[in-house]
PDB file of N, CA and C in Angstrom:
ATOM      1  N   MET W 716     -54.091 -29.712  49.426  1.00 71.00           N
ATOM      2  CA  MET W 716     -53.079 -28.721  49.122  1.00 71.00           C
ATOM      3  C   MET W 716     -52.800 -27.830  50.333  1.00 71.00           C
ATOM      4  N   ASP W 717     -53.817 -27.585  51.160  1.00 85.00           N
ATOM      5  CA  ASP W 717     -53.619 -26.768  52.353  1.00 85.00           C
ATOM      6  C   ASP W 717     -52.675 -27.441  53.343  1.00 85.00           C
ATOM      7  N   ILE W 718     -52.737 -28.773  53.417  1.00 89.00           N
ATOM      8  CA  ILE W 718     -51.840 -29.511  54.316  1.00 89.00           C
ATOM      9  C   ILE W 718     -50.401 -29.366  53.832  1.00 89.00           C
ATOM     10  N   PHE W 719     -50.205 -29.423  52.512  1.00 86.00           N
ATOM     11  CA  PHE W 719     -48.867 -29.258  51.932  1.00 86.00           C
ATOM     12  C   PHE W 719     -48.318 -27.874  52.257  1.00 86.00           C
ATOM     13  N   HIS W 720     -49.137 -26.832  52.087  1.00 86.00           N
ATOM     14  CA  HIS W 720     -48.707 -25.468  52.383  1.00 86.00           C
ATOM     15  C   HIS W 720     -48.367 -25.315  53.861  1.00 86.00           C
ATOM     16  N   ALA W 721     -49.201 -25.884  54.709  1.00 89.00           N
ATOM     17  CA  ALA W 721     -48.940 -25.809  56.148  1.00 89.00           C
ATOM     18  C   ALA W 721     -47.648 -26.526  56.512  1.00 89.00           C
ATOM     19  N   LEU W 722     -47.416 -27.679  55.885  1.00 90.00           N
ATOM     20  CA  LEU W 722     -46.193 -28.441  56.151  1.00 90.00           C
ATOM     21  C   LEU W 722     -44.956 -27.667  55.693  1.00 90.00           C
ATOM     22  N   ILE W 723     -45.023 -27.087  54.500  1.00 90.00           N
ATOM     23  CA  ILE W 723     -43.892 -26.306  53.976  1.00 90.00           C
ATOM     24  C   ILE W 723     -43.630 -25.097  54.865  1.00 90.00           C
ATOM     25  N   ASN W 724     -44.700 -24.407  55.273  1.00 89.00           N
ATOM     26  CA  ASN W 724     -44.528 -23.255  56.170  1.00 89.00           C
ATOM     27  C   ASN W 724     -43.916 -23.683  57.504  1.00 89.00           C
ATOM     28  N   ALA W 725     -44.354 -24.812  58.027  1.00 93.00           N
ATOM     29  CA  ALA W 725     -43.815 -25.305  59.301  1.00 93.00           C
ATOM     30  C   ALA W 725     -42.345 -25.664  59.171  1.00 93.00           C
ATOM     31  N   ILE W 726     -41.966 -26.288  58.069  1.00 94.00           N
ATOM     32  CA  ILE W 726     -40.557 -26.642  57.853  1.00 94.00           C
ATOM     33  C   ILE W 726     -39.704 -25.382  57.725  1.00 94.00           C
ATOM     34  N   ALA W 727     -40.171 -24.422  56.919  1.00 92.00           N
ATOM     35  CA  ALA W 727     -39.424 -23.175  56.736  1.00 92.00           C
ATOM     36  C   ALA W 727     -39.302 -22.423  58.061  1.00 92.00           C
ATOM     37  N   PHE W 728     -40.381 -22.376  58.819  1.00 94.00           N
ATOM     38  CA  PHE W 728     -40.359 -21.714  60.119  1.00 94.00           C
ATOM     39  C   PHE W 728     -39.386 -22.417  61.064  1.00 94.00           C
ATOM     40  N   SER W 729     -39.400 -23.746  61.047  1.00 96.00           N
ATOM     41  CA  SER W 729     -38.498 -24.520  61.907  1.00 96.00           C
ATOM     42  C   SER W 729     -37.036 -24.244  61.566  1.00 96.00           C
ATOM     43  N   LEU W 730     -36.725 -24.173  60.271  1.00 96.00           N
ATOM     44  CA  LEU W 730     -35.351 -23.879  59.861  1.00 96.00           C
ATOM     45  C   LEU W 730     -34.926 -22.483  60.306  1.00 96.00           C
ATOM     46  N   ASN W 731     -35.849 -21.524  60.223  1.00 95.00           N
ATOM     47  CA  ASN W 731     -35.530 -20.173  60.689  1.00 95.00           C
ATOM     48  C   ASN W 731     -35.334 -20.135  62.200  1.00 95.00           C
ATOM     49  N   ILE W 732     -36.132 -20.885  62.934  1.00 97.00           N
ATOM     50  CA  ILE W 732     -35.969 -20.964  64.386  1.00 97.00           C
ATOM     51  C   ILE W 732     -34.621 -21.597  64.735  1.00 97.00           C
ATOM     52  N   ILE W 733     -34.271 -22.680  64.030  1.00 97.00           N
ATOM     53  CA  ILE W 733     -32.980 -23.327  64.274  1.00 97.00           C
ATOM     54  C   ILE W 733     -31.843 -22.341  64.008  1.00 97.00           C
ATOM     55  N   GLY W 734     -31.936 -21.598  62.899  1.00 96.00           N
ATOM     56  CA  GLY W 734     -30.920 -20.584  62.592  1.00 96.00           C
ATOM     57  C   GLY W 734     -30.829 -19.531  63.676  1.00 96.00           C
ATOM     58  N   ALA W 735     -31.970 -19.075  64.169  1.00 97.00           N
ATOM     59  CA  ALA W 735     -31.971 -18.066  65.231  1.00 97.00           C
ATOM     60  C   ALA W 735     -31.376 -18.622  66.522  1.00 97.00           C
ATOM     61  N   LEU W 736     -31.671 -19.882  66.830  1.00 98.00           N
ATOM     62  CA  LEU W 736     -31.103 -20.501  68.031  1.00 98.00           C
ATOM     63  C   LEU W 736     -29.582 -20.653  67.917  1.00 98.00           C
ATOM     64  N   ILE W 737     -29.111 -20.970  66.715  1.00 97.00           N
ATOM     65  CA  ILE W 737     -27.667 -21.066  66.499  1.00 97.00           C
ATOM     66  C   ILE W 737     -27.005 -19.711  66.703  1.00 97.00           C
ATOM     67  N   VAL W 738     -27.614 -18.658  66.160  1.00 97.00           N
ATOM     68  CA  VAL W 738     -27.074 -17.304  66.366  1.00 97.00           C
ATOM     69  C   VAL W 738     -27.068 -16.966  67.845  1.00 97.00           C
ATOM     70  N   LEU W 739     -28.164 -17.247  68.518  1.00 98.00           N
ATOM     71  CA  LEU W 739     -28.258 -16.951  69.945  1.00 98.00           C
ATOM     72  C   LEU W 739     -27.192 -17.702  70.730  1.00 98.00           C
ATOM     73  N   ARG W 740     -26.999 -18.982  70.416  1.00 98.00           N
ATOM     74  CA  ARG W 740     -25.971 -19.774  71.100  1.00 98.00           C
ATOM     75  C   ARG W 740     -24.580 -19.181  70.852  1.00 98.00           C
ATOM     76  N   GLY W 741     -24.306 -18.812  69.616  1.00 96.00           N
ATOM     77  CA  GLY W 741     -23.016 -18.208  69.290  1.00 96.00           C
ATOM     78  C   GLY W 741     -22.787 -16.911  70.037  1.00 96.00           C
ATOM     79  N   VAL W 742     -23.818 -16.093  70.134  1.00 97.00           N
ATOM     80  CA  VAL W 742     -23.700 -14.826  70.857  1.00 97.00           C
ATOM     81  C   VAL W 742     -23.456 -15.068  72.344  1.00 97.00           C
ATOM     82  N   VAL W 743     -24.182 -16.025  72.921  1.00 97.00           N
ATOM     83  CA  VAL W 743     -24.003 -16.328  74.348  1.00 97.00           C
ATOM     84  C   VAL W 743     -22.585 -16.846  74.609  1.00 97.00           C
ATOM     85  N   ILE W 744     -22.107 -17.749  73.752  1.00 96.00           N
ATOM     86  CA  ILE W 744     -20.754 -18.290  73.930  1.00 96.00           C
ATOM     87  C   ILE W 744     -19.714 -17.180  73.765  1.00 96.00           C
ATOM     88  N   ALA W 745     -19.858 -16.365  72.721  1.00 94.00           N
ATOM     89  CA  ALA W 745     -18.904 -15.279  72.490  1.00 94.00           C
ATOM     90  C   ALA W 745     -18.940 -14.269  73.634  1.00 94.00           C
ATOM     91  N   LEU W 746     -20.119 -13.959  74.117  1.00 95.00           N
ATOM     92  CA  LEU W 746     -20.230 -13.020  75.233  1.00 95.00           C
ATOM     93  C   LEU W 746     -19.587 -13.604  76.487  1.00 95.00           C
ATOM     94  N   GLY W 747     -19.811 -14.892  76.729  1.00 94.00           N
ATOM     95  CA  GLY W 747     -19.188 -15.547  77.884  1.00 94.00           C
ATOM     96  C   GLY W 747     -17.677 -15.522  77.796  1.00 94.00           C
ATOM     97  N   GLU W 748     -17.139 -15.834  76.601  1.00 91.00           N
ATOM     98  CA  GLU W 748     -15.688 -15.790  76.416  1.00 91.00           C
ATOM     99  C   GLU W 748     -15.160 -14.370  76.594  1.00 91.00           C
ATOM    100  N   PHE W 749     -15.891 -13.398  76.050  1.00 89.00           N
ATOM    101  CA  PHE W 749     -15.469 -12.008  76.174  1.00 89.00           C
ATOM    102  C   PHE W 749     -15.407 -11.582  77.637  1.00 89.00           C
ATOM    103  N   LEU W 750     -16.470 -11.864  78.376  1.00 89.00           N
ATOM    104  CA  LEU W 750     -16.497 -11.463  79.780  1.00 89.00           C
ATOM    105  C   LEU W 750     -15.419 -12.177  80.592  1.00 89.00           C
ATOM    106  N   LYS W 751     -15.221 -13.465  80.306  1.00 88.00           N
ATOM    107  CA  LYS W 751     -14.199 -14.229  81.018  1.00 88.00           C
ATOM    108  C   LYS W 751     -12.809 -13.654  80.737  1.00 88.00           C
ATOM    109  N   LYS W 752     -12.527 -13.370  79.493  1.00 85.00           N
ATOM    110  CA  LYS W 752     -11.211 -12.847  79.128  1.00 85.00           C
ATOM    111  C   LYS W 752     -11.042 -11.391  79.540  1.00 85.00           C
ATOM    112  N   GLU W 753     -12.121 -10.652  79.532  1.00 81.00           N
ATOM    113  CA  GLU W 753     -12.057  -9.234  79.901  1.00 81.00           C
ATOM    114  C   GLU W 753     -11.708  -9.067  81.378  1.00 81.00           C
ATOM    115  N   PHE W 754     -12.258  -9.928  82.209  1.00 83.00           N
ATOM    116  CA  PHE W 754     -12.029  -9.797  83.645  1.00 83.00           C
ATOM    117  C   PHE W 754     -10.876 -10.656  84.151  1.00 83.00           C
ATOM    118  N   SER W 755     -10.187 -11.363  83.242  1.00 80.00           N
ATOM    119  CA  SER W 755      -9.064 -12.190  83.673  1.00 80.00           C
ATOM    120  C   SER W 755      -7.785 -11.375  83.823  1.00 80.00           C
ATOM    121  N   GLY W 756      -7.750 -10.192  83.255  1.00 75.00           N
ATOM    122  CA  GLY W 756      -6.584  -9.320  83.392  1.00 75.00           C
ATOM    123  C   GLY W 756      -5.480  -9.621  82.402  1.00 75.00           C
ATOM    124  N   LYS W 757      -5.758 -10.393  81.346  1.00 71.00           N
ATOM    125  CA  LYS W 757      -4.731 -10.693  80.352  1.00 71.00           C
ATOM    126  C   LYS W 757      -4.457  -9.464  79.506  1.00 71.00           C
ATOM    127  N   LYS W 758      -3.220  -9.398  79.003  1.00 70.00           N
ATOM    128  CA  LYS W 758      -2.803  -8.204  78.286  1.00 70.00           C
ATOM    129  C   LYS W 758      -2.985  -8.290  76.772  1.00 70.00           C
ATOM    130  N   ASP W 759      -2.988  -9.481  76.196  1.00 68.00           N
ATOM    131  CA  ASP W 759      -3.129  -9.641  74.749  1.00 68.00           C
ATOM    132  C   ASP W 759      -4.598  -9.538  74.339  1.00 68.00           C
ATOM    133  N   VAL W 760      -5.148  -8.356  74.482  1.00 67.00           N
ATOM    134  CA  VAL W 760      -6.579  -8.141  74.236  1.00 67.00           C
ATOM    135  C   VAL W 760      -6.930  -8.356  72.766  1.00 67.00           C
ATOM    136  N   VAL W 761      -6.076  -7.915  71.843  1.00 67.00           N
ATOM    137  CA  VAL W 761      -6.371  -8.041  70.416  1.00 67.00           C
ATOM    138  C   VAL W 761      -6.459  -9.517  70.023  1.00 67.00           C
ATOM    139  N   GLY W 762      -5.510 -10.319  70.455  1.00 70.00           N
ATOM    140  CA  GLY W 762      -5.538 -11.741  70.153  1.00 70.00           C
ATOM    141  C   GLY W 762      -6.737 -12.434  70.756  1.00 70.00           C
ATOM    142  N   LEU W 763      -7.088 -12.040  71.957  1.00 75.00           N
ATOM    143  CA  LEU W 763      -8.244 -12.636  72.624  1.00 75.00           C
ATOM    144  C   LEU W 763      -9.533 -12.276  71.898  1.00 75.00           C
ATOM    145  N   HIS W 764      -9.656 -11.037  71.496  1.00 79.00           N
ATOM    146  CA  HIS W 764     -10.867 -10.610  70.798  1.00 79.00           C
ATOM    147  C   HIS W 764     -10.976 -11.256  69.426  1.00 79.00           C
ATOM    148  N   GLU W 765      -9.829 -11.509  68.790  1.00 80.00           N
ATOM    149  CA  GLU W 765      -9.841 -12.159  67.477  1.00 80.00           C
ATOM    150  C   GLU W 765     -10.413 -13.572  67.577  1.00 80.00           C
ATOM    151  N   SER W 766     -10.040 -14.307  68.610  1.00 82.00           N
ATOM    152  CA  SER W 766     -10.567 -15.664  68.763  1.00 82.00           C
ATOM    153  C   SER W 766     -12.070 -15.638  69.049  1.00 82.00           C
ATOM    154  N   ILE W 767     -12.524 -14.633  69.747  1.00 87.00           N
ATOM    155  CA  ILE W 767     -13.961 -14.494  70.013  1.00 87.00           C
ATOM    156  C   ILE W 767     -14.709 -14.194  68.715  1.00 87.00           C
ATOM    157  N   ARG W 768     -14.142 -13.329  67.894  1.00 84.00           N
ATOM    158  CA  ARG W 768     -14.761 -13.012  66.597  1.00 84.00           C
ATOM    159  C   ARG W 768     -14.866 -14.252  65.725  1.00 84.00           C
ATOM    160  N   ILE W 769     -13.828 -15.070  65.729  1.00 84.00           N
ATOM    161  CA  ILE W 769     -13.826 -16.286  64.924  1.00 84.00           C
ATOM    162  C   ILE W 769     -14.889 -17.257  65.431  1.00 84.00           C
ATOM    163  N   THR W 770     -15.003 -17.383  66.738  1.00 86.00           N
ATOM    164  CA  THR W 770     -16.019 -18.261  67.322  1.00 86.00           C
ATOM    165  C   THR W 770     -17.413 -17.802  66.908  1.00 86.00           C
ATOM    166  N   LEU W 771     -17.690 -16.529  67.079  1.00 89.00           N
ATOM    167  CA  LEU W 771     -19.008 -15.995  66.716  1.00 89.00           C
ATOM    168  C   LEU W 771     -19.244 -16.128  65.214  1.00 89.00           C
ATOM    169  N   GLY W 772     -18.217 -15.854  64.416  1.00 84.00           N
ATOM    170  CA  GLY W 772     -18.345 -15.946  62.964  1.00 84.00           C
ATOM    171  C   GLY W 772     -18.701 -17.342  62.497  1.00 84.00           C
ATOM    172  N   SER W 773     -18.127 -18.356  63.132  1.00 85.00           N
ATOM    173  CA  SER W 773     -18.429 -19.731  62.728  1.00 85.00           C
ATOM    174  C   SER W 773     -19.890 -20.080  63.011  1.00 85.00           C
ATOM    175  N   TYR W 774     -20.428 -19.587  64.117  1.00 91.00           N
ATOM    176  CA  TYR W 774     -21.852 -19.805  64.409  1.00 91.00           C
ATOM    177  C   TYR W 774     -22.736 -19.048  63.410  1.00 91.00           C
ATOM    178  N   LEU W 775     -22.327 -17.845  63.041  1.00 88.00           N
ATOM    179  CA  LEU W 775     -23.120 -17.068  62.089  1.00 88.00           C
ATOM    180  C   LEU W 775     -23.154 -17.727  60.714  1.00 88.00           C
ATOM    181  N   VAL W 776     -22.030 -18.293  60.283  1.00 83.00           N
ATOM    182  CA  VAL W 776     -21.986 -18.987  58.993  1.00 83.00           C
ATOM    183  C   VAL W 776     -22.967 -20.154  58.989  1.00 83.00           C
ATOM    184  N   LEU W 777     -22.957 -20.944  60.046  1.00 89.00           N
ATOM    185  CA  LEU W 777     -23.872 -22.085  60.123  1.00 89.00           C
ATOM    186  C   LEU W 777     -25.330 -21.622  60.137  1.00 89.00           C
ATOM    187  N   ALA W 778     -25.617 -20.583  60.904  1.00 91.00           N
ATOM    188  CA  ALA W 778     -26.989 -20.069  60.983  1.00 91.00           C
ATOM    189  C   ALA W 778     -27.463 -19.540  59.631  1.00 91.00           C
ATOM    190  N   LEU W 779     -26.586 -18.874  58.891  1.00 85.00           N
ATOM    191  CA  LEU W 779     -26.963 -18.359  57.577  1.00 85.00           C
ATOM    192  C   LEU W 779     -27.397 -19.477  56.639  1.00 85.00           C
ATOM    193  N   GLU W 780     -26.759 -20.630  56.734  1.00 86.00           N
ATOM    194  CA  GLU W 780     -27.148 -21.760  55.893  1.00 86.00           C
ATOM    195  C   GLU W 780     -28.572 -22.211  56.201  1.00 86.00           C
ATOM    196  N   PHE W 781     -28.936 -22.222  57.467  1.00 92.00           N
ATOM    197  CA  PHE W 781     -30.306 -22.596  57.844  1.00 92.00           C
ATOM    198  C   PHE W 781     -31.308 -21.547  57.360  1.00 92.00           C
ATOM    199  N   PHE W 782     -30.959 -20.258  57.462  1.00 88.00           N
ATOM    200  CA  PHE W 782     -31.856 -19.204  56.988  1.00 88.00           C
ATOM    201  C   PHE W 782     -32.073 -19.307  55.479  1.00 88.00           C
ATOM    202  N   ILE W 783     -30.996 -19.586  54.736  1.00 85.00           N
ATOM    203  CA  ILE W 783     -31.124 -19.730  53.283  1.00 85.00           C
ATOM    204  C   ILE W 783     -32.025 -20.915  52.944  1.00 85.00           C
ATOM    205  N   ALA W 784     -31.815 -22.028  53.628  1.00 88.00           N
ATOM    206  CA  ALA W 784     -32.653 -23.211  53.380  1.00 88.00           C
ATOM    207  C   ALA W 784     -34.123 -22.905  53.669  1.00 88.00           C
ATOM    208  N   GLY W 785     -34.399 -22.197  54.752  1.00 88.00           N
ATOM    209  CA  GLY W 785     -35.771 -21.817  55.085  1.00 88.00           C
ATOM    210  C   GLY W 785     -36.400 -20.943  54.015  1.00 88.00           C
ATOM    211  N   ASP W 786     -35.621 -19.987  53.491  1.00 83.00           N
ATOM    212  CA  ASP W 786     -36.144 -19.101  52.448  1.00 83.00           C
ATOM    213  C   ASP W 786     -36.421 -19.863  51.164  1.00 83.00           C
ATOM    214  N   ILE W 787     -35.547 -20.782  50.819  1.00 85.00           N
ATOM    215  CA  ILE W 787     -35.744 -21.574  49.599  1.00 85.00           C
ATOM    216  C   ILE W 787     -37.000 -22.428  49.730  1.00 85.00           C
ATOM    217  N   ILE W 788     -37.158 -23.076  50.853  1.00 87.00           N
ATOM    218  CA  ILE W 788     -38.337 -23.931  51.060  1.00 87.00           C
ATOM    219  C   ILE W 788     -39.617 -23.103  51.074  1.00 87.00           C
ATOM    220  N   LYS W 789     -39.575 -21.927  51.672  1.00 83.00           N
ATOM    221  CA  LYS W 789     -40.764 -21.068  51.720  1.00 83.00           C
ATOM    222  C   LYS W 789     -41.187 -20.620  50.324  1.00 83.00           C
ATOM    223  N   THR W 790     -40.238 -20.448  49.429  1.00 81.00           N
ATOM    224  CA  THR W 790     -40.551 -20.008  48.076  1.00 81.00           C
ATOM    225  C   THR W 790     -41.261 -21.091  47.270  1.00 81.00           C
ATOM    226  N   ILE W 791     -41.186 -22.327  47.707  1.00 78.00           N
ATOM    227  CA  ILE W 791     -41.874 -23.421  47.007  1.00 78.00           C
ATOM    228  C   ILE W 791     -43.372 -23.165  46.928  1.00 78.00           C
ATOM    229  N   ILE W 792     -43.955 -22.584  47.972  1.00 77.00           N
ATOM    230  CA  ILE W 792     -45.411 -22.394  47.973  1.00 77.00           C
ATOM    231  C   ILE W 792     -45.845 -21.085  47.327  1.00 77.00           C
ATOM    232  N   THR W 793     -44.930 -20.168  47.088  1.00 73.00           N
ATOM    233  CA  THR W 793     -45.277 -18.903  46.433  1.00 73.00           C
ATOM    234  C   THR W 793     -44.288 -18.589  45.321  1.00 73.00           C
ATOM    235  N   PRO W 794     -44.280 -19.387  44.249  1.00 75.00           N
ATOM    236  CA  PRO W 794     -43.273 -19.188  43.198  1.00 75.00           C
ATOM    237  C   PRO W 794     -43.632 -18.097  42.184  1.00 75.00           C
ATOM    238  N   THR W 795     -43.854 -16.874  42.659  1.00 80.00           N
ATOM    239  CA  THR W 795     -44.080 -15.767  41.733  1.00 80.00           C
ATOM    240  C   THR W 795     -42.720 -15.173  41.361  1.00 80.00           C
ATOM    241  N   TRP W 796     -42.710 -14.402  40.279  1.00 85.00           N
ATOM    242  CA  TRP W 796     -41.454 -13.775  39.860  1.00 85.00           C
ATOM    243  C   TRP W 796     -40.937 -12.827  40.929  1.00 85.00           C
ATOM    244  N   GLU W 797     -41.864 -12.145  41.574  1.00 82.00           N
ATOM    245  CA  GLU W 797     -41.454 -11.202  42.626  1.00 82.00           C
ATOM    246  C   GLU W 797     -40.834 -11.945  43.812  1.00 82.00           C
ATOM    247  N   SER W 798     -41.459 -13.032  44.240  1.00 77.00           N
ATOM    248  CA  SER W 798     -40.916 -13.785  45.369  1.00 77.00           C
ATOM    249  C   SER W 798     -39.586 -14.438  45.009  1.00 77.00           C
ATOM    250  N   LEU W 799     -39.458 -14.871  43.738  1.00 81.00           N
ATOM    251  CA  LEU W 799     -38.185 -15.443  43.296  1.00 81.00           C
ATOM    252  C   LEU W 799     -37.085 -14.386  43.257  1.00 81.00           C
ATOM    253  N   ALA W 800     -37.440 -13.161  42.854  1.00 85.00           N
ATOM    254  CA  ALA W 800     -36.453 -12.079  42.831  1.00 85.00           C
ATOM    255  C   ALA W 800     -36.014 -11.726  44.249  1.00 85.00           C
ATOM    256  N   VAL W 801     -36.974 -11.653  45.163  1.00 79.00           N
ATOM    257  CA  VAL W 801     -36.641 -11.362  46.556  1.00 79.00           C
ATOM    258  C   VAL W 801     -35.775 -12.484  47.123  1.00 79.00           C
ATOM    259  N   LEU W 802     -36.153 -13.730  46.853  1.00 79.00           N
ATOM    260  CA  LEU W 802     -35.355 -14.871  47.311  1.00 79.00           C
ATOM    261  C   LEU W 802     -33.949 -14.806  46.735  1.00 79.00           C
ATOM    262  N   GLY W 803     -33.853 -14.498  45.451  1.00 84.00           N
ATOM    263  CA  GLY W 803     -32.537 -14.390  44.819  1.00 84.00           C
ATOM    264  C   GLY W 803     -31.671 -13.343  45.489  1.00 84.00           C
ATOM    265  N   ALA W 804     -32.253 -12.186  45.783  1.00 85.00           N
ATOM    266  CA  ALA W 804     -31.499 -11.127  46.461  1.00 85.00           C
ATOM    267  C   ALA W 804     -31.071 -11.563  47.856  1.00 85.00           C
ATOM    268  N   ILE W 805     -31.988 -12.202  48.585  1.00 79.00           N
ATOM    269  CA  ILE W 805     -31.669 -12.666  49.936  1.00 79.00           C
ATOM    270  C   ILE W 805     -30.561 -13.714  49.894  1.00 79.00           C
ATOM    271  N   VAL W 806     -30.669 -14.657  48.974  1.00 79.00           N
ATOM    272  CA  VAL W 806     -29.664 -15.715  48.866  1.00 79.00           C
ATOM    273  C   VAL W 806     -28.307 -15.124  48.486  1.00 79.00           C
ATOM    274  N   VAL W 807     -28.293 -14.169  47.561  1.00 86.00           N
ATOM    275  CA  VAL W 807     -27.028 -13.546  47.164  1.00 86.00           C
ATOM    276  C   VAL W 807     -26.385 -12.824  48.352  1.00 86.00           C
ATOM    277  N   ILE W 808     -27.172 -12.041  49.071  1.00 83.00           N
ATOM    278  CA  ILE W 808     -26.635 -11.311  50.217  1.00 83.00           C
ATOM    279  C   ILE W 808     -26.131 -12.269  51.288  1.00 83.00           C
ATOM    280  N   ARG W 809     -26.927 -13.271  51.608  1.00 76.00           N
ATOM    281  CA  ARG W 809     -26.521 -14.225  52.648  1.00 76.00           C
ATOM    282  C   ARG W 809     -25.342 -15.075  52.197  1.00 76.00           C
ATOM    283  N   THR W 810     -25.282 -15.401  50.923  1.00 80.00           N
ATOM    284  CA  THR W 810     -24.155 -16.185  50.418  1.00 80.00           C
ATOM    285  C   THR W 810     -22.870 -15.369  50.472  1.00 80.00           C
ATOM    286  N   ILE W 811     -22.949 -14.097  50.123  1.00 86.00           N
ATOM    287  CA  ILE W 811     -21.774 -13.226  50.213  1.00 86.00           C
ATOM    288  C   ILE W 811     -21.316 -13.114  51.661  1.00 86.00           C
ATOM    289  N   LEU W 812     -22.265 -12.897  52.568  1.00 80.00           N
ATOM    290  CA  LEU W 812     -21.915 -12.840  53.992  1.00 80.00           C
ATOM    291  C   LEU W 812     -21.280 -14.147  54.451  1.00 80.00           C
ATOM    292  N   SER W 813     -21.878 -15.245  54.052  1.00 77.00           N
ATOM    293  CA  SER W 813     -21.359 -16.558  54.431  1.00 77.00           C
ATOM    294  C   SER W 813     -19.960 -16.771  53.871  1.00 77.00           C
ATOM    295  N   TYR W 814     -19.738 -16.371  52.627  1.00 83.00           N
ATOM    296  CA  TYR W 814     -18.426 -16.529  52.001  1.00 83.00           C
ATOM    297  C   TYR W 814     -17.354 -15.777  52.783  1.00 83.00           C
ATOM    298  N   PHE W 815     -17.626 -14.513  53.076  1.00 82.00           N
ATOM    299  CA  PHE W 815     -16.617 -13.711  53.760  1.00 82.00           C
ATOM    300  C   PHE W 815     -16.425 -14.132  55.209  1.00 82.00           C
ATOM    301  N   LEU W 816     -17.498 -14.548  55.872  1.00 76.00           N
ATOM    302  CA  LEU W 816     -17.339 -15.063  57.229  1.00 76.00           C
ATOM    303  C   LEU W 816     -16.516 -16.346  57.233  1.00 76.00           C
ATOM    304  N   THR W 817     -16.787 -17.233  56.268  1.00 78.00           N
ATOM    305  CA  THR W 817     -16.018 -18.476  56.162  1.00 78.00           C
ATOM    306  C   THR W 817     -14.562 -18.184  55.850  1.00 78.00           C
ATOM    307  N   LYS W 818     -14.333 -17.250  54.964  1.00 80.00           N
ATOM    308  CA  LYS W 818     -12.962 -16.854  54.616  1.00 80.00           C
ATOM    309  C   LYS W 818     -12.231 -16.324  55.845  1.00 80.00           C
ATOM    310  N   GLU W 819     -12.902 -15.522  56.630  1.00 76.00           N
ATOM    311  CA  GLU W 819     -12.312 -14.968  57.855  1.00 76.00           C
ATOM    312  C   GLU W 819     -12.000 -16.078  58.862  1.00 76.00           C
ATOM    313  N   VAL W 820     -12.934 -17.023  58.998  1.00 72.00           N
ATOM    314  CA  VAL W 820     -12.734 -18.128  59.944  1.00 72.00           C
ATOM    315  C   VAL W 820     -11.542 -18.980  59.508  1.00 72.00           C
ATOM    316  N   ARG W 821     -11.463 -19.300  58.233  1.00 76.00           N
ATOM    317  CA  ARG W 821     -10.362 -20.130  57.731  1.00 76.00           C
ATOM    318  C   ARG W 821      -9.024 -19.395  57.771  1.00 76.00           C
ATOM    319  N   LYS W 822      -9.054 -18.090  57.661  1.00 74.00           N
ATOM    320  CA  LYS W 822      -7.835 -17.286  57.703  1.00 74.00           C
ATOM    321  C   LYS W 822      -7.081 -17.506  58.996  1.00 74.00           C
ATOM    322  N   TYR W 823      -7.806 -17.758  60.053  1.00 68.00           N
ATOM    323  CA  TYR W 823      -7.193 -17.934  61.357  1.00 68.00           C
ATOM    324  C   TYR W 823      -7.065 -19.393  61.748  1.00 68.00           C
ATOM    325  N   GLY W 824      -7.173 -20.297  60.756  1.00 58.00           N
ATOM    326  CA  GLY W 824      -6.871 -21.699  60.987  1.00 58.00           C
ATOM    327  C   GLY W 824      -7.975 -22.526  61.581  1.00 58.00           C
ATOM    328  N   VAL W 825      -9.167 -21.998  61.690  1.00 52.00           N
ATOM    329  CA  VAL W 825     -10.288 -22.768  62.219  1.00 52.00           C
ATOM    330  C   VAL W 825     -11.025 -23.369  61.042  1.00 52.00           C
ATOM    331  N   GLN W 826     -11.155 -24.673  61.010  1.00 48.00           N
ATOM    332  CA  GLN W 826     -11.814 -25.342  59.873  1.00 48.00           C
ATOM    333  C   GLN W 826     -13.236 -25.664  60.181  1.00 48.00           C
TER     334      GLN W 826
END
């Protein structure tokens, strides 16, 4: 049973690391685009910033899915009512964030 717990913890940890790496990649790409556009001297700053927000938002949506999966898998080894309630709250919050980020991304034509 200890091997099972260790395996589940390793999988959940790996999913959280993948989610964090996706967020980090999105931030680096968005920051690079921001700096490139900021120093290019273009005048349509609002339009440029909107595309950067959409880029970052799409990475955040993907990362949230990995974080949710990690939390669900982690709850397998500690299925108490308290841990299920905490998981439920986390999933609801992350799902709401994911929904609105996805809605924002699709609003601007990025699928």
